[in-house]
Coordinates of C-alpha atoms in Angstrom, one line a residue:
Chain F
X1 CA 0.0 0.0 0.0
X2 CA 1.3 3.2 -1.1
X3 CA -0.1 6.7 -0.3
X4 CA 1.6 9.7 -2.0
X5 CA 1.5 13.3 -1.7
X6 CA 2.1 16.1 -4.0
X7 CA 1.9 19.8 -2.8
X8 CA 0.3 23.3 -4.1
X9 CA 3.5 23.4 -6.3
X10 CA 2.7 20.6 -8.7
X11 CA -0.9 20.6 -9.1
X12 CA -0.7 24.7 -10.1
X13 CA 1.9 23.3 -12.9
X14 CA 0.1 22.1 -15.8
X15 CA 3.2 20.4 -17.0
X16 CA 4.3 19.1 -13.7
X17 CA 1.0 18.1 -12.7
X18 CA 0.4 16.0 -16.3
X19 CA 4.3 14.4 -15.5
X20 CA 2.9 13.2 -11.8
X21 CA -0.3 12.0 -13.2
X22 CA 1.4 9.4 -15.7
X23 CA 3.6 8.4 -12.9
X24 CA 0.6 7.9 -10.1
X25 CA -1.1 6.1 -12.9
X26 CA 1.6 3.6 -13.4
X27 CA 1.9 3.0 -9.8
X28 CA 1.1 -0.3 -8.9
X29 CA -0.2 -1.8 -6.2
X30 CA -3.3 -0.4 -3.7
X31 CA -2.7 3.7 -3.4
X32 CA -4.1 6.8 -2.0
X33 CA -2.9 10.3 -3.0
X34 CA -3.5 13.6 -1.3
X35 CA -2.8 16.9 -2.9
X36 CA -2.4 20.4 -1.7
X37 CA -3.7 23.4 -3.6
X38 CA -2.5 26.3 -1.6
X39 CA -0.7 28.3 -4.3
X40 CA -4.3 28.4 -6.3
X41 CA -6.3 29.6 -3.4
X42 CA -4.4 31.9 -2.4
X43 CA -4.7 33.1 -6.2
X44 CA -8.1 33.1 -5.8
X45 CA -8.3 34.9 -2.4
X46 CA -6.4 37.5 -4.0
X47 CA -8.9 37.9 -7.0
X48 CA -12.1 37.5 -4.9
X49 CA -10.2 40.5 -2.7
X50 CA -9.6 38.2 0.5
X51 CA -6.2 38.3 0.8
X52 CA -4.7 35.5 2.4
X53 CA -3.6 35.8 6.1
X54 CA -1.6 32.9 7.7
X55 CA 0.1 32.4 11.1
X56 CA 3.4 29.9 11.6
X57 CA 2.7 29.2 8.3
X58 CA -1.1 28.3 8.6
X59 CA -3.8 29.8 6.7
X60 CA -6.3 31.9 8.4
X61 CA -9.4 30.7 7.4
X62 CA -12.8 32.6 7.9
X63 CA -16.4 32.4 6.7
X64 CA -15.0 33.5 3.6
X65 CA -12.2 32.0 3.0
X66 CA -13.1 28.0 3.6
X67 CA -15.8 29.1 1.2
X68 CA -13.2 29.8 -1.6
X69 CA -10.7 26.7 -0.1
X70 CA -13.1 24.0 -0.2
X71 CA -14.0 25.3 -3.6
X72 CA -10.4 25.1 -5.2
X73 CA -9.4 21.8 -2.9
X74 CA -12.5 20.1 -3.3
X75 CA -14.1 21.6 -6.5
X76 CA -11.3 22.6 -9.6
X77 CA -8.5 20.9 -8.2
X78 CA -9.8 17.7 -7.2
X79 CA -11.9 17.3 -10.0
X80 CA -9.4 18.0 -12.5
X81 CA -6.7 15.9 -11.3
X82 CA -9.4 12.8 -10.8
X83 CA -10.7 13.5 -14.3
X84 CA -6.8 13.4 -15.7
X85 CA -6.3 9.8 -13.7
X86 CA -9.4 8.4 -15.5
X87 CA -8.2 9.5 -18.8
X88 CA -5.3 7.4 -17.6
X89 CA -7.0 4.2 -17.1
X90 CA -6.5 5.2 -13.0
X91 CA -10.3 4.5 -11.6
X92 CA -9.9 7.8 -8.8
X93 CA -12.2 8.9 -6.7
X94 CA -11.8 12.5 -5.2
X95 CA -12.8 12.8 -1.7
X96 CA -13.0 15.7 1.2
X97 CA -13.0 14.4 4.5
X98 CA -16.7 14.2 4.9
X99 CA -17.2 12.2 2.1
X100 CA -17.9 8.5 3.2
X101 CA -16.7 9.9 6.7
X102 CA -13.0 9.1 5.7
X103 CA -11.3 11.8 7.7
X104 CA -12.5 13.4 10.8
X105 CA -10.7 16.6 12.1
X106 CA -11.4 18.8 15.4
X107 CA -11.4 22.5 15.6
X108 CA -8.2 24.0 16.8
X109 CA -8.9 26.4 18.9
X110 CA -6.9 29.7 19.6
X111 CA -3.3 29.0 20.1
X112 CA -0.1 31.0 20.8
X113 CA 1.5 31.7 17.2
X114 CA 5.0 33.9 17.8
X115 CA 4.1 34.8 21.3
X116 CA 0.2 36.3 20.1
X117 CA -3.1 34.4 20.2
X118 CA -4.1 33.6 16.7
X119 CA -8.2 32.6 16.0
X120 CA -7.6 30.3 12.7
X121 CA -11.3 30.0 12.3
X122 CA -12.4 27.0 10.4
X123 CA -9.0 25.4 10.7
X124 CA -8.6 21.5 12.0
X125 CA -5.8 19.2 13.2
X126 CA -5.9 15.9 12.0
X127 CA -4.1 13.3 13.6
X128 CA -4.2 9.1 13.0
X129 CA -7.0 8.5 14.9
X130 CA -8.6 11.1 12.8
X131 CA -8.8 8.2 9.6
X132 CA -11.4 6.5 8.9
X133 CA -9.3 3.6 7.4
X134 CA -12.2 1.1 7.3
X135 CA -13.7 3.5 4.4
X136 CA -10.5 3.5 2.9
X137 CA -10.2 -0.3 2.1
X138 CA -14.0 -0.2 1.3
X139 CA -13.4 1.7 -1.3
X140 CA -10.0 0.1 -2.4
X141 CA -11.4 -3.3 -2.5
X142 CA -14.6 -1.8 -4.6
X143 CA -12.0 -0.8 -7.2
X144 CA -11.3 2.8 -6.7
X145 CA -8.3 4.7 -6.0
X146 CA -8.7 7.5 -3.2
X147 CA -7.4 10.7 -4.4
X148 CA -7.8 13.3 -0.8
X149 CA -7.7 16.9 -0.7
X150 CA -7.3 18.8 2.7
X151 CA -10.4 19.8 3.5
X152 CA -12.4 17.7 6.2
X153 CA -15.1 17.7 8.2
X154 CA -16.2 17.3 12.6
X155 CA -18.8 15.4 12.7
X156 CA -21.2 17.9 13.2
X157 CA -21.8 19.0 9.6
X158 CA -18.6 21.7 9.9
X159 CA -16.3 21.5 7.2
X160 CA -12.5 22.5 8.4
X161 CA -9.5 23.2 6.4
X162 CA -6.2 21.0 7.2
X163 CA -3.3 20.3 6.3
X164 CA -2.4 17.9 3.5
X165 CA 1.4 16.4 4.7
X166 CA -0.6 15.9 7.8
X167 CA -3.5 14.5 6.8
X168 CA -0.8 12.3 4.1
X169 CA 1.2 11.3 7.4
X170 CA -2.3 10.7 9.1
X171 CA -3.2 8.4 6.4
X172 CA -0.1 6.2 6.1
X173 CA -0.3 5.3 9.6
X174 CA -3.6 4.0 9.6
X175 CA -3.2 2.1 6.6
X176 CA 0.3 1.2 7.5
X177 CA 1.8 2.3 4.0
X178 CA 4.7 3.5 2.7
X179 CA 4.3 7.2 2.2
X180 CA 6.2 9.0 -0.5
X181 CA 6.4 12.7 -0.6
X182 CA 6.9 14.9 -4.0
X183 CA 8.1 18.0 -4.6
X184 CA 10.2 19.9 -7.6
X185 CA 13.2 18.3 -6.1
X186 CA 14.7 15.2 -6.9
X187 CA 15.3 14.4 -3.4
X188 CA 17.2 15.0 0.0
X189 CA 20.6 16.8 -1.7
X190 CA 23.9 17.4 0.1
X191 CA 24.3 20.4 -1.9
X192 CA 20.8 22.3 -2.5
X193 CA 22.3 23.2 -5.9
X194 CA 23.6 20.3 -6.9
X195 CA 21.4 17.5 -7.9
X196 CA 24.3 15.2 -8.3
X197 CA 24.7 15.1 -4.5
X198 CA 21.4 13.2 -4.1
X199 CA 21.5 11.0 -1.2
X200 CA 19.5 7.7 -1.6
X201 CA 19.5 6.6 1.8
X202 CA 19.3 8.6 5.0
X203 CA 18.8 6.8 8.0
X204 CA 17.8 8.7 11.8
X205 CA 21.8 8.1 12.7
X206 CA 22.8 9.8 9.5
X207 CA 20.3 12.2 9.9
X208 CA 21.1 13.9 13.2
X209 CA 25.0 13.6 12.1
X210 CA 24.0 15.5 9.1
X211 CA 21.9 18.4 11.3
X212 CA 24.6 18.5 13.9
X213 CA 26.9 19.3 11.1
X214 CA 24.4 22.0 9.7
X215 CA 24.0 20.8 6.2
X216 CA 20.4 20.6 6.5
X217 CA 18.9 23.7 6.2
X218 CA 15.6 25.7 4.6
X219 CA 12.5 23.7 3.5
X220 CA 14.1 20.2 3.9
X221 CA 14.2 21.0 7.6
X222 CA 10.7 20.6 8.3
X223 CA 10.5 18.0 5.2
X224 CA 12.6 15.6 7.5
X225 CA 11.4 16.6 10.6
X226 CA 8.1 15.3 9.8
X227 CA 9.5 12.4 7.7
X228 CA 11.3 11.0 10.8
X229 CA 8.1 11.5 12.9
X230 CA 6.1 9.6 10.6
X231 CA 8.7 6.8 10.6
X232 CA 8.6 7.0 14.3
X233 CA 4.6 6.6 14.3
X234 CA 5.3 2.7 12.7
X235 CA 5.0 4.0 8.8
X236 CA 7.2 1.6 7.8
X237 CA 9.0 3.7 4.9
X238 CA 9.2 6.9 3.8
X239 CA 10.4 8.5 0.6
X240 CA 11.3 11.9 -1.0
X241 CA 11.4 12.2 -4.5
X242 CA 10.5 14.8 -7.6
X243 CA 7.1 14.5 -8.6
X244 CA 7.8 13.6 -12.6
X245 CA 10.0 10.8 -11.4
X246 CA 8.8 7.1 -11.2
X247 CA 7.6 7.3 -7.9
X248 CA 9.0 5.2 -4.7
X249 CA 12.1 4.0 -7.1
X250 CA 13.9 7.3 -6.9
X251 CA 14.7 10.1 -4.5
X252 CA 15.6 9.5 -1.4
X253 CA 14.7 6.6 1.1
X254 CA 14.6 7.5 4.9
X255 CA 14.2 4.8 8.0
X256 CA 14.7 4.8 10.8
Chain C
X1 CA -33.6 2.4 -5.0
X2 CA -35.0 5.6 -5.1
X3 CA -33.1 8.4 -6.9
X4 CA -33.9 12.1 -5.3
X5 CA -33.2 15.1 -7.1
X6 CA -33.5 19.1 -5.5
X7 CA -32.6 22.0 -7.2
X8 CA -30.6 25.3 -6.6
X9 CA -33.7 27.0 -5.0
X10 CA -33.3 24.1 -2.0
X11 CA -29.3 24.0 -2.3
X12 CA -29.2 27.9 -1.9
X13 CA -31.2 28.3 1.0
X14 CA -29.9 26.9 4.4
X15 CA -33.4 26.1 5.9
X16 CA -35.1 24.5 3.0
X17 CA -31.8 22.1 2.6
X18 CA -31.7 21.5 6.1
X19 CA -35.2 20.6 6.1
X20 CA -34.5 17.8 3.2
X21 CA -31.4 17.0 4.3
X22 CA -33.8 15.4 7.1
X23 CA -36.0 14.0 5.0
X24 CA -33.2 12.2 2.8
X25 CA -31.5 11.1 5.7
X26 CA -34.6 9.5 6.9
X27 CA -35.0 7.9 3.5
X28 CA -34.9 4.1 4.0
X29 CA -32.9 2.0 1.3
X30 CA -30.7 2.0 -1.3
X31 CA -30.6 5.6 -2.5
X32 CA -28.5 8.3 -4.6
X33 CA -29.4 12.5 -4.4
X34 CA -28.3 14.3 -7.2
X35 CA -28.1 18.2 -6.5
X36 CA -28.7 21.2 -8.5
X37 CA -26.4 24.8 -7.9
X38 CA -27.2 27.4 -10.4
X39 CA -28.4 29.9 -8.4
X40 CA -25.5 30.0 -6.4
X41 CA -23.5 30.0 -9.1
X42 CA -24.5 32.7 -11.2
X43 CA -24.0 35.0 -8.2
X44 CA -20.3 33.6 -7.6
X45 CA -20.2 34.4 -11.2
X46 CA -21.6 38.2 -10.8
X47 CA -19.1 38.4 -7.7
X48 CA -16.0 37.3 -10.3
X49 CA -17.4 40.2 -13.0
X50 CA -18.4 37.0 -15.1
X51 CA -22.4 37.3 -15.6
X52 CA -24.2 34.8 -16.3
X53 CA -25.0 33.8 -20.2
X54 CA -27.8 32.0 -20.8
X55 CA -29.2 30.3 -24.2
X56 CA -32.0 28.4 -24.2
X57 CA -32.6 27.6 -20.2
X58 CA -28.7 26.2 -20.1
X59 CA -25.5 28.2 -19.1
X60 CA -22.9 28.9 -22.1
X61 CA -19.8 27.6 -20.1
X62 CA -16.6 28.9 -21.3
X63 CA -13.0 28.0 -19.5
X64 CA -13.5 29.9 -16.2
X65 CA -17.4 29.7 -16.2
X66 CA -16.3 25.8 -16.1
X67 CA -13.6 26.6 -13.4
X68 CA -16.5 28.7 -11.1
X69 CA -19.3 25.8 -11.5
X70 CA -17.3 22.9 -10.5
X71 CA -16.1 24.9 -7.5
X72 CA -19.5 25.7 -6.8
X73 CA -21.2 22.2 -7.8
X74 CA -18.5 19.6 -6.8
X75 CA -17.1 22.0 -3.8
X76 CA -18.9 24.4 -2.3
X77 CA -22.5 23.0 -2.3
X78 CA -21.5 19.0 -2.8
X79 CA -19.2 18.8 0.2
X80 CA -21.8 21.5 2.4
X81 CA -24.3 18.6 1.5
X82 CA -22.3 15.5 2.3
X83 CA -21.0 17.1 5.8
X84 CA -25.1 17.8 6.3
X85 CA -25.7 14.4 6.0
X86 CA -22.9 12.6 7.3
X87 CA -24.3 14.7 10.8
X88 CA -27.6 13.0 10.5
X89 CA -26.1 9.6 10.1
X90 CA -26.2 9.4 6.4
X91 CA -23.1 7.6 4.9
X92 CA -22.8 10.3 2.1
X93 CA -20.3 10.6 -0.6
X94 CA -20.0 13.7 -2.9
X95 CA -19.2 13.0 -6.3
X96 CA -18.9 14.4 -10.3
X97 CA -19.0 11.7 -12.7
X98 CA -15.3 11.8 -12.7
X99 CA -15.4 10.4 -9.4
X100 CA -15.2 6.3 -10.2
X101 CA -16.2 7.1 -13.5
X102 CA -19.6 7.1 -12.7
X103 CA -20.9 9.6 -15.6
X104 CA -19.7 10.3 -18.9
X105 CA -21.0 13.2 -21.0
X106 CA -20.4 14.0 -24.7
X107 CA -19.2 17.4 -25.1
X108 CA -22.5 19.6 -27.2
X109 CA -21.6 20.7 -30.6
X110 CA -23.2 24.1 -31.1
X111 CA -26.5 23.6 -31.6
X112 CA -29.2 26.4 -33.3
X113 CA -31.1 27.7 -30.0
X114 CA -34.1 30.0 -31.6
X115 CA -32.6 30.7 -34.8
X116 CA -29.0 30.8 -33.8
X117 CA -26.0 29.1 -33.3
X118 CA -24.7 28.6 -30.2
X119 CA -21.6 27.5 -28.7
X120 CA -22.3 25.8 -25.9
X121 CA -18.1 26.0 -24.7
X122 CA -17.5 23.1 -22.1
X123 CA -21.0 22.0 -22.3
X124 CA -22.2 18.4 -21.9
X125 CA -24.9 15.8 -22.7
X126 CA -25.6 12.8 -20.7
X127 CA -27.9 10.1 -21.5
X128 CA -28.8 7.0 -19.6
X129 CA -26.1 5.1 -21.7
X130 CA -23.7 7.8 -20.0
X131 CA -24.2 6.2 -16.2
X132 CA -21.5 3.8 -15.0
X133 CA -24.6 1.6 -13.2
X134 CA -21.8 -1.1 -12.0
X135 CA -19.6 1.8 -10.0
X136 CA -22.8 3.1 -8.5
X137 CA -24.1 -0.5 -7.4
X138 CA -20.3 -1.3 -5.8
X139 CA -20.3 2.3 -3.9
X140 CA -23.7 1.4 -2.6
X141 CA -23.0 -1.9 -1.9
X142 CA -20.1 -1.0 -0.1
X143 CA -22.3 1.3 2.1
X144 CA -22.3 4.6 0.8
X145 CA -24.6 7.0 -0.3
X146 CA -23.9 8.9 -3.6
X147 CA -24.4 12.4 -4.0
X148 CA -23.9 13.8 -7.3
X149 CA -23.4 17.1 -9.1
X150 CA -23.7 18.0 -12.7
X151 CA -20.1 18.4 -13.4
X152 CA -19.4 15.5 -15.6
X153 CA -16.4 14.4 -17.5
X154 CA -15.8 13.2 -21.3
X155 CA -13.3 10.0 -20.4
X156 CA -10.3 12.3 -21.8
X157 CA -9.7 14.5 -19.1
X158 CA -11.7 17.5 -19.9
X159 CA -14.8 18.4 -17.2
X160 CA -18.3 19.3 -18.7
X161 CA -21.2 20.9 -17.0
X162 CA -24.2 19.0 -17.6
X163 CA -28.0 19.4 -16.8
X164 CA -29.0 18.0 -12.7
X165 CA -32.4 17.2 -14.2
X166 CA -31.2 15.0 -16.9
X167 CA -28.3 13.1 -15.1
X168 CA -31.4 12.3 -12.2
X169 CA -33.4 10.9 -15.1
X170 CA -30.6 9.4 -16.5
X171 CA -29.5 7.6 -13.4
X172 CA -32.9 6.6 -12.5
X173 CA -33.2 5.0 -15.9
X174 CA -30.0 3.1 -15.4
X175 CA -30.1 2.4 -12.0
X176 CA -33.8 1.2 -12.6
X177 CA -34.9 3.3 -9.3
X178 CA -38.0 5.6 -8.7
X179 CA -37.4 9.1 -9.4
X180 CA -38.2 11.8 -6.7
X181 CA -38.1 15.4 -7.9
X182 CA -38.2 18.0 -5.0
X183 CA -38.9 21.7 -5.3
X184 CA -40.8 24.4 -3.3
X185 CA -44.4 23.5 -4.2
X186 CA -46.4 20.6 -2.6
X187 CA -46.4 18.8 -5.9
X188 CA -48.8 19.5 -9.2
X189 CA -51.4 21.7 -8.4
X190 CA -54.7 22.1 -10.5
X191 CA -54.4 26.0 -9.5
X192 CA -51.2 26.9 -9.0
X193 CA -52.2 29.2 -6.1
X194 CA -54.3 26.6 -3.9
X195 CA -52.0 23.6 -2.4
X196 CA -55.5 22.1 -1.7
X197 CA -55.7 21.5 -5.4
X198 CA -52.9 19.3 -5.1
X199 CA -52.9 16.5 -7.8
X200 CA -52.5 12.8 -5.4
X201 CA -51.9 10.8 -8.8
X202 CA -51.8 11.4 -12.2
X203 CA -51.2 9.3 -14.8
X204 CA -50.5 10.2 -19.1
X205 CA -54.3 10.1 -20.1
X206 CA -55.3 12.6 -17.1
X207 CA -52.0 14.4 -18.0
X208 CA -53.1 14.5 -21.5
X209 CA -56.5 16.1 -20.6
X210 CA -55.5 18.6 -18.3
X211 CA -52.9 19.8 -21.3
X212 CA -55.5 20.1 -23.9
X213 CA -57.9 22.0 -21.4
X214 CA -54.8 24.3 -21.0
X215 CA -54.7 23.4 -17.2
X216 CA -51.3 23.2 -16.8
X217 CA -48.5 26.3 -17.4
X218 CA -45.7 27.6 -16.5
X219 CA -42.7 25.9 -14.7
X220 CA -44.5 22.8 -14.4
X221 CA -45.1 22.3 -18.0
X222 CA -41.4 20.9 -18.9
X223 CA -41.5 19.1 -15.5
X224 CA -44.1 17.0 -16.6
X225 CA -43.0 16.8 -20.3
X226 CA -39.8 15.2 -18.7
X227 CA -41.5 13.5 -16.2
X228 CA -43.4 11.1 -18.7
X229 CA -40.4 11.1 -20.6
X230 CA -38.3 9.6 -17.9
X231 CA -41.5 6.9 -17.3
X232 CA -41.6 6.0 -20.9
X233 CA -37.6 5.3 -20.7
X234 CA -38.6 3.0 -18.3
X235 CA -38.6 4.8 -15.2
X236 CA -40.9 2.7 -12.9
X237 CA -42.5 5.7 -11.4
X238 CA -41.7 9.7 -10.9
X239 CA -42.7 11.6 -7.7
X240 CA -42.8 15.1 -8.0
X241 CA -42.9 16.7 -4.2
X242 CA -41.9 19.5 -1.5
X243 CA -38.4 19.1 -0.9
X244 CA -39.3 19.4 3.3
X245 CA -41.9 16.7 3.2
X246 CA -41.6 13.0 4.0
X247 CA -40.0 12.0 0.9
X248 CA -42.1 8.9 -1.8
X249 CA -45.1 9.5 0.4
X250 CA -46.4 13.4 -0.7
X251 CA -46.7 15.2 -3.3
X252 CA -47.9 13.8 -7.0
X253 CA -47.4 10.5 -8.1
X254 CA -46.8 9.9 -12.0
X255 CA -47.7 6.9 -14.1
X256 CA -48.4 6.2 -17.5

């Protein structure tokens, strides 16, 4: 079982987003893929004259703006990317949280962000309990392939907006699957600007010898953070790679 | 199997959807809703300085009229819906014929609409030969209630927006299920201004008399027309009802 993620990035690409399609398609095996779509909504926040407001990184999300969210997550760019899968023979099915109760998240309420209370509105966490992973197979064994945006739902007929590399992490646990993590890089590198310096293994020994040495730095700090927290959680594998590259055969390979 | 359709009067306005969203989670057996949106998007349209055009009752749909009905249909009011019902115990799932393939639709050539050409843009048919019957049966077999929109797809990766009425009649017809149409009147009314006057049964003869004694106008007269179309297809029987009352057991029943 495989569940991949791909991030605002790719699925705002035309180009890169056909490129991961073919590869998702070819895929084999039982998968799940969630996607991001931030770089698009926050286009469209701009254009509907709600410009976007995050905290630590978070998206402040009013009335307003899980309106125009759930739209681009759940409408345009979940429908187009499930509509590109079938053309490729790939049976998706794009789902939001609520739909066959697959993903359940709870309200965050106001938290200290940089030393100030922040309100994110209609924002949820999402954690492994929070998968419904019984729906999951359900629908795997019927035939179809999950594809998950970020928007879920309480319970109580609230939608929230999540996070997708949590909700990716959330899912792997409970389904116990490999989870492979794209991005317009071809993996963990050394030498940021040198894709020669790929690393194809990185184990959590290696790991902290290559932090306490510095040479991890920018966006793959939080990348591996998170990657060697799911690992801890019991996914058994996780792997970085570009998204137009076959996918779990290239980048890198973390363990613990 | 009962197929339920409401329509962007119901969708638009919270009570009257909360109200059926009672009723169809009350609804006992097999059954799939298929939603309507319009209203609510010609006004996201007005807010994006993209009015509405209209030929012939349908909605000329060019690249980001598609983009602002799918994030209305499929996001907006398909996931509101499906986090309504999964509340009140219904195992919903939100879907566009994308989703498992479940509807294709042929993309309209332009067609003469009173005397002219039209281009419809990204405008598409669906006919009962258009409804992936086997994906439906395994989703509902598997537990879960479909809820469909009238965003469609053409098998090649390109999204269509396609009528609500006609994919409910369609899936009724291939699903072999009753058809329950839901609007804001108690069903067909000999005087449209009397809800006493309400029609219990009517069947093609009756329907036939009251047309040629001019007794029925307005609005209602393409319901009906469609109605007894969708009978004729094989439709074992149409209700036409108030989407807040119990639903199968009010309104008019049609038979040939």
């Amino acid at each position: 079982m495989k569940v991949v993620k791909i991030g605002g990035n790719v699925v705002d690409n035309e180009e890169l987003l056909a490129q991961f399609c073919m590869q998702f398609a070819a895929l084999e095996g039982p998968k799940v893929l969630i996607h991001g779509g931030g770089v698009m909504a926050s286009r469209m926040q701009e254009k509907a004259g709600i410009p976007p407001r995050m905290a630590g990184g978070r998206r402040i999300t009013d009335d307003a703006t899980l309106q125009i969210v759930t739209m681009v997550y759940a409408g345009w760019c979940g429908k187009h990317i499930c509509a590109s899968l079938q053309a490729l023979g790939c049976n998706a099915i794009s789902l939001s949280g609520c739909d066959a109760d697959v993903i359940r998240a709870s309200r965050r309420p106001p938290i200290a962000v940089e030393g100030e209370m922040v309100d994110f509105g209609h924002v949820g966490d999402v954690r492994s309990g929070s998968v419904n992973a019984d729906a999951l197979r359900r629908l795997l064994d019927a035939g179809f392939v999950p594809v998950l945006n970020a928007i879920n739902h309480d319970g109580n007929a609230h939608l929230l907006n999540t996070n997708a590399d949590t909700v990716a992490s959330a899912v792997a646990a409970a389904l116990g699957a490999e989870l492979i993590i794209c991005f317009e890089k071809p993996g963990v590198l050394l030498d940021k600007d040198d894709d020669a310096s790929l690393l194809r293994e990185l184990d959590s020994a290696k790991y902290k010898e290559l932090l306490s040495e510095g040479r991890i730095a920018g966006g793959m700090l939080p990348k591996l953070e998170n990657a060697f927290k799911v690992l801890a959680a019991g996914v058994p594998k996780v792997v970085i790679q570009h998204s137009s590259a076959p996918l779990g055969n290239s980048g890198t390979s973390l363990c613990l």
